[in-house]
Structures are given as structure tokens and as C-alpha cells.
Amino acid sequence: MNIYRKYFVVALSIIFSITVHAKSVVIADEVKNNDGSVWVVEQNVDSYNVKYINAQGKEYGNNTIVTSDIEGSNLFLDAASLGAVSLVMDYPKDTYILRFSSGDTPRLLSACKRITLPSAEQQQAVALLTLCSKQSVTENMTLSSTDIDKLFSADNLTLDENIKAIIGNDKVFLFGENKKQKQNKPYLIKGDVVEIIDYENSMLKIKYKSKTKAIIAWVNFVDIL
């Protein structure tokens, strides 16, 4: 009886282990391609794993791209373009969008983040400031080697397109082309409308029309939020 009881306990332990493991991995989202390749985001107990299985069955993965604090409903894959998939991570303040190619090896095509700002356009409630990683940073990355911190480091980003936005801080000082010397006058105040025309290392180049002339200067990125 002791032998049977021992085997019974071992069997229960194995079943319990398998059950716990099965419950620890949940498919957050999945995209199947016509060639049989599959993109999937797996949700573990305390992390997410972005995985790609090519048509030959070879697996690639990365469990550092998606942070554990994101809600599953704000994380999804979009296969709108042929031969590529977009991983969208919608956080409260920023939205991160990473595009990967399918095929034999999943390569990173682009990495951008969209930041919501108050819009200067009457027909729009918000303006989307889009900053993208420089091509020199993304061109050699695959899914497995994608480094999210490197991609969105302040000195590796560039402005995608000009937008008009409203100053959010009470007082915003302007900087010249060297981005070091603060100009005490003029300065911008909350509610002023500016056009963002460039980005460089946590600073924004803006165009502002005063009553007498157009001013072009640099401001700290955080001052415009």
C-alpha cells in the first residue's frame, strides 16, 4: 500500500505541476499568417513574452519588450500591412508601436511612441506627438535582440512630423540654437499655441507667432506637457 500511495502522490504532484504551468501562460493576442507563421503575445504570471514562430517552426522570443504593469486589453498585435505585424502597447500617457517583419527571421522595422498633448486645432481634442527611433538604431535589431530602453533613449529619437500643440506649463523659457543658454525674454505661458518642428535629445524646436513676429526656439520637452 505504501508503494501505491507513493506513486499516487507523485502522480498528483506531476498533474498539479502541469496544471499550474498551464495556468501561468495565457495568450494575450495572436496573429496567424498565410504561410503558417504565427505571432503571439503570451502573458505569464509576472511578465509578457512576445513570440514569433516562422513557417519552418523556428521560434524567436523576447520577454523584455512589454512591461508587466500594462493591462492585457491595452496590448495587441496588428497585421494591417502585408508581411509585417505591429505590436501596440497603449499606456496611460504614451502609446508604443513596434513594427516587425515576418518571414524567416523577425526583424524590427520601426519603433515609435505617441505622446498625447493638448491640441491647438478646434476639431481635435488632442494632438499626437510622434517620436521614432532613428533608422541607425533599429536596422540591426531582430525580435530577440530588441532593446526597448535603447530604442526610446532620448538621444535615439527623432520627430516624425510637425504638429501644433498648446503649452501646458505656466511659464516656459526659450533656448537658442545651442540649447544651453536660456532666454529670459520672451517666454511662453500656459495656453500659448506653438508648432513643434523638431526634436533633439529631450528638447523640442518650436515656432511661435507673437503679435509682431514669428519666433523659433528650443524648449525643454517636459515644459510643453
PDB file of C-alpha atoms in Angstrom:
ATOM      1  CA  MET A   1       0.000   0.000   0.000  1.00  0.00           C
ATOM      2  CA  ASN A   2       2.859   2.344   0.818  1.00  0.00           C
ATOM      3  CA  ILE A   3       4.314   1.838  -2.683  1.00  0.00           C
ATOM      4  CA  TYR A   4       0.948   2.540  -4.336  1.00  0.00           C
ATOM      5  CA  ARG A   5       0.460   5.575  -2.117  1.00  0.00           C
ATOM      6  CA  LYS A   6       3.918   6.869  -3.082  1.00  0.00           C
ATOM      7  CA  TYR A   7       3.184   6.543  -6.811  1.00  0.00           C
ATOM      8  CA  PHE A   8      -0.203   8.169  -6.269  1.00  0.00           C
ATOM      9  CA  VAL A   9       1.376  11.175  -4.549  1.00  0.00           C
ATOM     10  CA  VAL A  10       3.998  11.505  -7.308  1.00  0.00           C
ATOM     11  CA  ALA A  11       1.289  11.347  -9.980  1.00  0.00           C
ATOM     12  CA  LEU A  12      -0.735  14.052  -8.226  1.00  0.00           C
ATOM     13  CA  SER A  13       2.368  16.241  -7.987  1.00  0.00           C
ATOM     14  CA  ILE A  14       3.023  15.925 -11.724  1.00  0.00           C
ATOM     15  CA  ILE A  15      -0.598  16.717 -12.588  1.00  0.00           C
ATOM     16  CA  PHE A  16      -0.563  19.719 -10.233  1.00  0.00           C
ATOM     17  CA  SER A  17       2.704  20.983 -11.738  1.00  0.00           C
ATOM     18  CA  ILE A  18       1.342  20.708 -15.278  1.00  0.00           C
ATOM     19  CA  THR A  19      -1.893  22.451 -14.276  1.00  0.00           C
ATOM     20  CA  VAL A  20      -0.066  25.336 -12.577  1.00  0.00           C
ATOM     21  CA  HIS A  21       2.238  25.747 -15.579  1.00  0.00           C
ATOM     22  CA  ALA A  22      -0.698  25.753 -17.995  1.00  0.00           C
ATOM     23  CA  LYS A  23      -2.443  28.445 -15.959  1.00  0.00           C
ATOM     24  CA  SER A  24       0.688  30.611 -15.846  1.00  0.00           C
ATOM     25  CA  VAL A  25       0.686  31.212 -19.608  1.00  0.00           C
ATOM     26  CA  VAL A  26      -2.270  32.949 -21.241  1.00  0.00           C
ATOM     27  CA  ILE A  27      -2.425  34.061 -24.854  1.00  0.00           C
ATOM     28  CA  ALA A  28      -2.843  37.840 -24.744  1.00  0.00           C
ATOM     29  CA  ASP A  29      -3.039  38.188 -28.537  1.00  0.00           C
ATOM     30  CA  GLU A  30      -2.249  36.174 -31.663  1.00  0.00           C
ATOM     31  CA  VAL A  31      -1.820  36.711 -35.410  1.00  0.00           C
ATOM     32  CA  LYS A  32      -1.591  33.832 -37.894  1.00  0.00           C
ATOM     33  CA  ASN A  33      -0.049  34.452 -41.323  1.00  0.00           C
ATOM     34  CA  ASN A  34      -0.945  32.692 -44.562  1.00  0.00           C
ATOM     35  CA  ASP A  35       2.422  30.928 -44.703  1.00  0.00           C
ATOM     36  CA  GLY A  36       1.785  29.269 -41.348  1.00  0.00           C
ATOM     37  CA  SER A  37       3.934  31.593 -39.276  1.00  0.00           C
ATOM     38  CA  VAL A  38       2.453  32.880 -36.037  1.00  0.00           C
ATOM     39  CA  TRP A  39       2.898  35.965 -33.871  1.00  0.00           C
ATOM     40  CA  VAL A  40       1.746  35.664 -30.278  1.00  0.00           C
ATOM     41  CA  VAL A  41       1.958  37.578 -27.006  1.00  0.00           C
ATOM     42  CA  GLU A  42       1.952  35.258 -24.004  1.00  0.00           C
ATOM     43  CA  GLN A  43       1.036  36.570 -20.573  1.00  0.00           C
ATOM     44  CA  ASN A  44       2.870  34.842 -17.737  1.00  0.00           C
ATOM     45  CA  VAL A  45       2.306  35.358 -14.039  1.00  0.00           C
ATOM     46  CA  ASP A  46       4.552  38.412 -13.859  1.00  0.00           C
ATOM     47  CA  SER A  47       5.611  39.170 -17.439  1.00  0.00           C
ATOM     48  CA  TYR A  48       4.739  39.133 -21.132  1.00  0.00           C
ATOM     49  CA  ASN A  49       6.601  37.247 -23.845  1.00  0.00           C
ATOM     50  CA  VAL A  50       6.422  38.354 -27.475  1.00  0.00           C
ATOM     51  CA  LYS A  51       6.980  35.258 -29.613  1.00  0.00           C
ATOM     52  CA  TYR A  52       7.228  34.525 -33.322  1.00  0.00           C
ATOM     53  CA  ILE A  53       7.190  31.061 -34.899  1.00  0.00           C
ATOM     54  CA  ASN A  54       8.201  31.093 -38.577  1.00  0.00           C
ATOM     55  CA  ALA A  55       6.844  28.801 -41.296  1.00  0.00           C
ATOM     56  CA  GLN A  56       9.580  26.233 -40.575  1.00  0.00           C
ATOM     57  CA  GLY A  57       8.646  26.098 -36.875  1.00  0.00           C
ATOM     58  CA  LYS A  58      11.658  28.018 -35.544  1.00  0.00           C
ATOM     59  CA  GLU A  59      10.841  30.165 -32.513  1.00  0.00           C
ATOM     60  CA  TYR A  60      12.012  33.671 -31.620  1.00  0.00           C
ATOM     61  CA  GLY A  61      11.025  35.465 -28.426  1.00  0.00           C
ATOM     62  CA  ASN A  62      11.556  38.485 -26.216  1.00  0.00           C
ATOM     63  CA  ASN A  63      10.187  38.907 -22.689  1.00  0.00           C
ATOM     64  CA  THR A  64      11.673  42.364 -22.052  1.00  0.00           C
ATOM     65  CA  ILE A  65       9.677  44.464 -24.528  1.00  0.00           C
ATOM     66  CA  VAL A  66       6.348  44.625 -22.686  1.00  0.00           C
ATOM     67  CA  THR A  67       6.338  45.715 -19.044  1.00  0.00           C
ATOM     68  CA  SER A  68       4.226  43.763 -16.582  1.00  0.00           C
ATOM     69  CA  ASP A  69       2.124  46.765 -15.496  1.00  0.00           C
ATOM     70  CA  ILE A  70       0.216  47.049 -18.778  1.00  0.00           C
ATOM     71  CA  GLU A  71      -3.361  45.806 -18.975  1.00  0.00           C
ATOM     72  CA  GLY A  72      -3.979  42.991 -21.452  1.00  0.00           C
ATOM     73  CA  SER A  73      -6.734  44.996 -23.164  1.00  0.00           C
ATOM     74  CA  ASN A  74      -4.185  47.725 -23.964  1.00  0.00           C
ATOM     75  CA  LEU A  75      -1.795  45.326 -25.659  1.00  0.00           C
ATOM     76  CA  PHE A  76      -2.432  43.911 -29.107  1.00  0.00           C
ATOM     77  CA  LEU A  77      -0.941  42.827 -32.436  1.00  0.00           C
ATOM     78  CA  ASP A  78      -1.988  44.484 -35.692  1.00  0.00           C
ATOM     79  CA  ALA A  79      -1.326  42.735 -39.006  1.00  0.00           C
ATOM     80  CA  ALA A  80      -2.681  45.514 -41.215  1.00  0.00           C
ATOM     81  CA  SER A  81       0.341  45.571 -43.548  1.00  0.00           C
ATOM     82  CA  LEU A  82       1.383  42.575 -45.647  1.00  0.00           C
ATOM     83  CA  GLY A  83       4.371  40.655 -44.316  1.00  0.00           C
ATOM     84  CA  ALA A  84       4.609  42.691 -41.121  1.00  0.00           C
ATOM     85  CA  VAL A  85       2.984  42.998 -37.727  1.00  0.00           C
ATOM     86  CA  SER A  86       2.716  45.894 -35.299  1.00  0.00           C
ATOM     87  CA  LEU A  87       2.941  45.413 -31.558  1.00  0.00           C
ATOM     88  CA  VAL A  88       0.906  48.173 -29.889  1.00  0.00           C
ATOM     89  CA  MET A  89       1.338  48.960 -26.185  1.00  0.00           C
ATOM     90  CA  ASP A  90      -1.159  51.568 -25.009  1.00  0.00           C
ATOM     91  CA  TYR A  91      -0.064  53.063 -21.695  1.00  0.00           C
ATOM     92  CA  PRO A  92      -1.964  55.898 -19.918  1.00  0.00           C
ATOM     93  CA  LYS A  93       0.317  58.666 -21.241  1.00  0.00           C
ATOM     94  CA  ASP A  94       2.206  57.108 -24.161  1.00  0.00           C
ATOM     95  CA  THR A  95       1.497  54.563 -26.881  1.00  0.00           C
ATOM     96  CA  TYR A  96       4.419  52.458 -28.125  1.00  0.00           C
ATOM     97  CA  ILE A  97       4.260  50.908 -31.605  1.00  0.00           C
ATOM     98  CA  LEU A  98       6.897  48.426 -32.790  1.00  0.00           C
ATOM     99  CA  ARG A  99       6.720  47.023 -36.346  1.00  0.00           C
ATOM    100  CA  PHE A 100       8.364  43.705 -37.146  1.00  0.00           C
ATOM    101  CA  SER A 101       8.730  41.826 -40.415  1.00  0.00           C
ATOM    102  CA  SER A 102       7.582  38.232 -40.669  1.00  0.00           C
ATOM    103  CA  GLY A 103       9.486  35.701 -42.803  1.00  0.00           C
ATOM    104  CA  ASP A 104      12.384  33.517 -41.733  1.00  0.00           C
ATOM    105  CA  THR A 105      13.734  35.995 -39.185  1.00  0.00           C
ATOM    106  CA  PRO A 106      11.530  38.631 -37.474  1.00  0.00           C
ATOM    107  CA  ARG A 107      13.337  41.944 -37.916  1.00  0.00           C
ATOM    108  CA  LEU A 108      12.480  45.255 -36.305  1.00  0.00           C
ATOM    109  CA  LEU A 109      11.261  47.691 -38.970  1.00  0.00           C
ATOM    110  CA  SER A 110      10.423  50.721 -36.839  1.00  0.00           C
ATOM    111  CA  ALA A 111       9.783  51.802 -33.267  1.00  0.00           C
ATOM    112  CA  CYS A 112       7.733  54.875 -32.372  1.00  0.00           C
ATOM    113  CA  LYS A 113       5.955  56.320 -29.385  1.00  0.00           C
ATOM    114  CA  ARG A 114       2.998  58.683 -29.454  1.00  0.00           C
ATOM    115  CA  ILE A 115       2.581  61.242 -26.699  1.00  0.00           C
ATOM    116  CA  THR A 116      -0.772  62.925 -26.143  1.00  0.00           C
ATOM    117  CA  LEU A 117      -0.706  66.730 -25.932  1.00  0.00           C
ATOM    118  CA  PRO A 118      -3.492  69.341 -25.829  1.00  0.00           C
ATOM    119  CA  SER A 119      -4.383  70.180 -29.424  1.00  0.00           C
ATOM    120  CA  ALA A 120      -4.386  73.652 -30.925  1.00  0.00           C
ATOM    121  CA  GLU A 121      -6.866  72.538 -33.589  1.00  0.00           C
ATOM    122  CA  GLN A 122     -10.524  73.183 -32.729  1.00  0.00           C
ATOM    123  CA  GLN A 123     -11.705  69.975 -34.380  1.00  0.00           C
ATOM    124  CA  GLN A 124      -9.277  67.840 -32.372  1.00  0.00           C
ATOM    125  CA  ALA A 125      -9.264  67.287 -28.622  1.00  0.00           C
ATOM    126  CA  VAL A 126      -5.646  66.130 -28.522  1.00  0.00           C
ATOM    127  CA  ALA A 127      -2.508  66.300 -30.640  1.00  0.00           C
ATOM    128  CA  LEU A 128      -0.273  63.268 -31.063  1.00  0.00           C
ATOM    129  CA  LEU A 129       3.441  63.951 -30.854  1.00  0.00           C
ATOM    130  CA  THR A 130       5.178  61.011 -32.533  1.00  0.00           C
ATOM    131  CA  LEU A 131       8.842  60.294 -31.824  1.00  0.00           C
ATOM    132  CA  CYS A 132      10.536  57.416 -33.656  1.00  0.00           C
ATOM    133  CA  SER A 133      13.817  55.617 -33.190  1.00  0.00           C
ATOM    134  CA  LYS A 134      16.490  56.521 -35.714  1.00  0.00           C
ATOM    135  CA  GLN A 135      16.988  54.010 -38.515  1.00  0.00           C
ATOM    136  CA  SER A 136      20.616  53.572 -37.500  1.00  0.00           C
ATOM    137  CA  VAL A 137      19.350  52.181 -34.179  1.00  0.00           C
ATOM    138  CA  THR A 138      16.619  49.859 -35.481  1.00  0.00           C
ATOM    139  CA  GLU A 139      18.206  48.449 -38.641  1.00  0.00           C
ATOM    140  CA  ASN A 140      20.215  45.644 -36.973  1.00  0.00           C
ATOM    141  CA  MET A 141      17.656  44.549 -34.391  1.00  0.00           C
ATOM    142  CA  THR A 142      15.621  41.352 -34.567  1.00  0.00           C
ATOM    143  CA  LEU A 143      12.758  40.394 -32.271  1.00  0.00           C
ATOM    144  CA  SER A 144      15.108  38.560 -29.924  1.00  0.00           C
ATOM    145  CA  SER A 145      17.654  41.400 -29.752  1.00  0.00           C
ATOM    146  CA  THR A 146      15.184  44.281 -29.476  1.00  0.00           C
ATOM    147  CA  ASP A 147      16.277  46.570 -26.638  1.00  0.00           C
ATOM    148  CA  ILE A 148      13.336  48.770 -25.645  1.00  0.00           C
ATOM    149  CA  ASP A 149      15.459  51.076 -23.456  1.00  0.00           C
ATOM    150  CA  LYS A 150      17.930  51.713 -26.266  1.00  0.00           C
ATOM    151  CA  LEU A 151      15.175  52.299 -28.811  1.00  0.00           C
ATOM    152  CA  PHE A 152      13.491  55.009 -26.759  1.00  0.00           C
ATOM    153  CA  SER A 153      16.554  56.605 -25.248  1.00  0.00           C
ATOM    154  CA  ALA A 154      16.233  60.390 -25.591  1.00  0.00           C
ATOM    155  CA  ASP A 155      19.241  60.714 -27.910  1.00  0.00           C
ATOM    156  CA  ASN A 156      17.992  57.965 -30.247  1.00  0.00           C
ATOM    157  CA  LEU A 157      14.668  59.594 -31.134  1.00  0.00           C
ATOM    158  CA  THR A 158      13.589  61.889 -33.933  1.00  0.00           C
ATOM    159  CA  LEU A 159      10.376  63.796 -34.674  1.00  0.00           C
ATOM    160  CA  ASP A 160       8.074  62.017 -37.126  1.00  0.00           C
ATOM    161  CA  GLU A 161       6.061  65.062 -38.268  1.00  0.00           C
ATOM    162  CA  ASN A 162       5.243  68.634 -37.252  1.00  0.00           C
ATOM    163  CA  ILE A 163       2.219  69.219 -35.033  1.00  0.00           C
ATOM    164  CA  LYS A 164       0.507  72.163 -33.347  1.00  0.00           C
ATOM    165  CA  ALA A 165       0.012  71.966 -29.596  1.00  0.00           C
ATOM    166  CA  ILE A 166      -0.767  74.102 -26.566  1.00  0.00           C
ATOM    167  CA  ILE A 167       1.742  74.926 -23.836  1.00  0.00           C
ATOM    168  CA  GLY A 168       0.798  73.114 -20.618  1.00  0.00           C
ATOM    169  CA  ASN A 169       3.138  74.768 -18.080  1.00  0.00           C
ATOM    170  CA  ASP A 170       2.611  78.188 -16.511  1.00  0.00           C
ATOM    171  CA  LYS A 171       5.920  79.548 -17.824  1.00  0.00           C
ATOM    172  CA  VAL A 172       8.223  78.077 -20.472  1.00  0.00           C
ATOM    173  CA  PHE A 173      11.633  79.612 -21.113  1.00  0.00           C
ATOM    174  CA  LEU A 174      13.165  79.564 -24.579  1.00  0.00           C
ATOM    175  CA  PHE A 175      16.637  78.424 -25.605  1.00  0.00           C
ATOM    176  CA  GLY A 176      18.753  79.368 -28.594  1.00  0.00           C
ATOM    177  CA  GLU A 177      20.299  77.033 -31.159  1.00  0.00           C
ATOM    178  CA  ASN A 178      22.986  75.889 -28.740  1.00  0.00           C
ATOM    179  CA  LYS A 179      20.165  74.632 -26.428  1.00  0.00           C
ATOM    180  CA  LYS A 180      22.161  75.771 -23.385  1.00  0.00           C
ATOM    181  CA  GLN A 181      21.598  79.498 -22.990  1.00  0.00           C
ATOM    182  CA  LYS A 182      18.197  80.269 -21.536  1.00  0.00           C
ATOM    183  CA  GLN A 183      16.431  83.356 -22.887  1.00  0.00           C
ATOM    184  CA  ASN A 184      14.570  85.144 -20.117  1.00  0.00           C
ATOM    185  CA  LYS A 185      12.500  87.146 -22.586  1.00  0.00           C
ATOM    186  CA  PRO A 186      10.315  86.397 -24.318  1.00  0.00           C
ATOM    187  CA  TYR A 187       8.879  83.315 -22.650  1.00  0.00           C
ATOM    188  CA  LEU A 188       5.735  81.312 -23.279  1.00  0.00           C
ATOM    189  CA  ILE A 189       2.819  80.812 -20.914  1.00  0.00           C
ATOM    190  CA  LYS A 190       0.139  78.204 -20.469  1.00  0.00           C
ATOM    191  CA  GLY A 191      -2.297  78.214 -23.368  1.00  0.00           C
ATOM    192  CA  ASP A 192       0.105  79.601 -25.989  1.00  0.00           C
ATOM    193  CA  VAL A 193      -0.108  77.812 -29.334  1.00  0.00           C
ATOM    194  CA  VAL A 194       3.142  76.501 -30.808  1.00  0.00           C
ATOM    195  CA  GLU A 195       4.139  74.380 -33.769  1.00  0.00           C
ATOM    196  CA  ILE A 196       6.613  71.623 -32.914  1.00  0.00           C
ATOM    197  CA  ILE A 197       9.052  71.361 -35.824  1.00  0.00           C
ATOM    198  CA  ASP A 198      11.979  69.312 -34.494  1.00  0.00           C
ATOM    199  CA  TYR A 199      13.198  67.160 -31.605  1.00  0.00           C
ATOM    200  CA  GLU A 200      16.682  66.560 -30.287  1.00  0.00           C
ATOM    201  CA  ASN A 201      17.718  64.861 -27.052  1.00  0.00           C
ATOM    202  CA  SER A 202      14.718  65.794 -24.856  1.00  0.00           C
ATOM    203  CA  MET A 203      14.308  69.232 -26.387  1.00  0.00           C
ATOM    204  CA  LEU A 204      11.700  70.451 -28.854  1.00  0.00           C
ATOM    205  CA  LYS A 205      12.195  73.079 -31.525  1.00  0.00           C
ATOM    206  CA  ILE A 206       9.091  75.220 -31.747  1.00  0.00           C
ATOM    207  CA  LYS A 207       7.699  78.008 -33.886  1.00  0.00           C
ATOM    208  CA  TYR A 208       5.591  80.598 -32.114  1.00  0.00           C
ATOM    209  CA  LYS A 209       3.812  83.600 -33.634  1.00  0.00           C
ATOM    210  CA  SER A 210       3.732  86.641 -31.378  1.00  0.00           C
ATOM    211  CA  LYS A 211       1.839  89.841 -32.167  1.00  0.00           C
ATOM    212  CA  THR A 212       4.812  91.261 -34.046  1.00  0.00           C
ATOM    213  CA  LYS A 213       6.875  88.353 -35.372  1.00  0.00           C
ATOM    214  CA  ALA A 214       7.445  84.606 -35.582  1.00  0.00           C
ATOM    215  CA  ILE A 215       9.826  83.156 -33.021  1.00  0.00           C
ATOM    216  CA  ILE A 216      11.780  79.938 -33.487  1.00  0.00           C
ATOM    217  CA  ALA A 217      13.463  78.499 -30.400  1.00  0.00           C
ATOM    218  CA  TRP A 218      14.068  75.346 -28.371  1.00  0.00           C
ATOM    219  CA  VAL A 219      12.190  74.380 -25.202  1.00  0.00           C
ATOM    220  CA  ASN A 220      12.570  71.534 -22.750  1.00  0.00           C
ATOM    221  CA  PHE A 221      10.331  68.633 -23.645  1.00  0.00           C
ATOM    222  CA  VAL A 222       8.814  68.404 -20.151  1.00  0.00           C
ATOM    223  CA  ASP A 223       7.828  72.113 -20.237  1.00  0.00           C
ATOM    224  CA  ILE A 224       5.331  71.614 -23.017  1.00  0.00           C
ATOM    225  CA  LEU A 225       3.363  68.817 -21.344  1.00  0.00           C
TER     226      LEU A 225
END
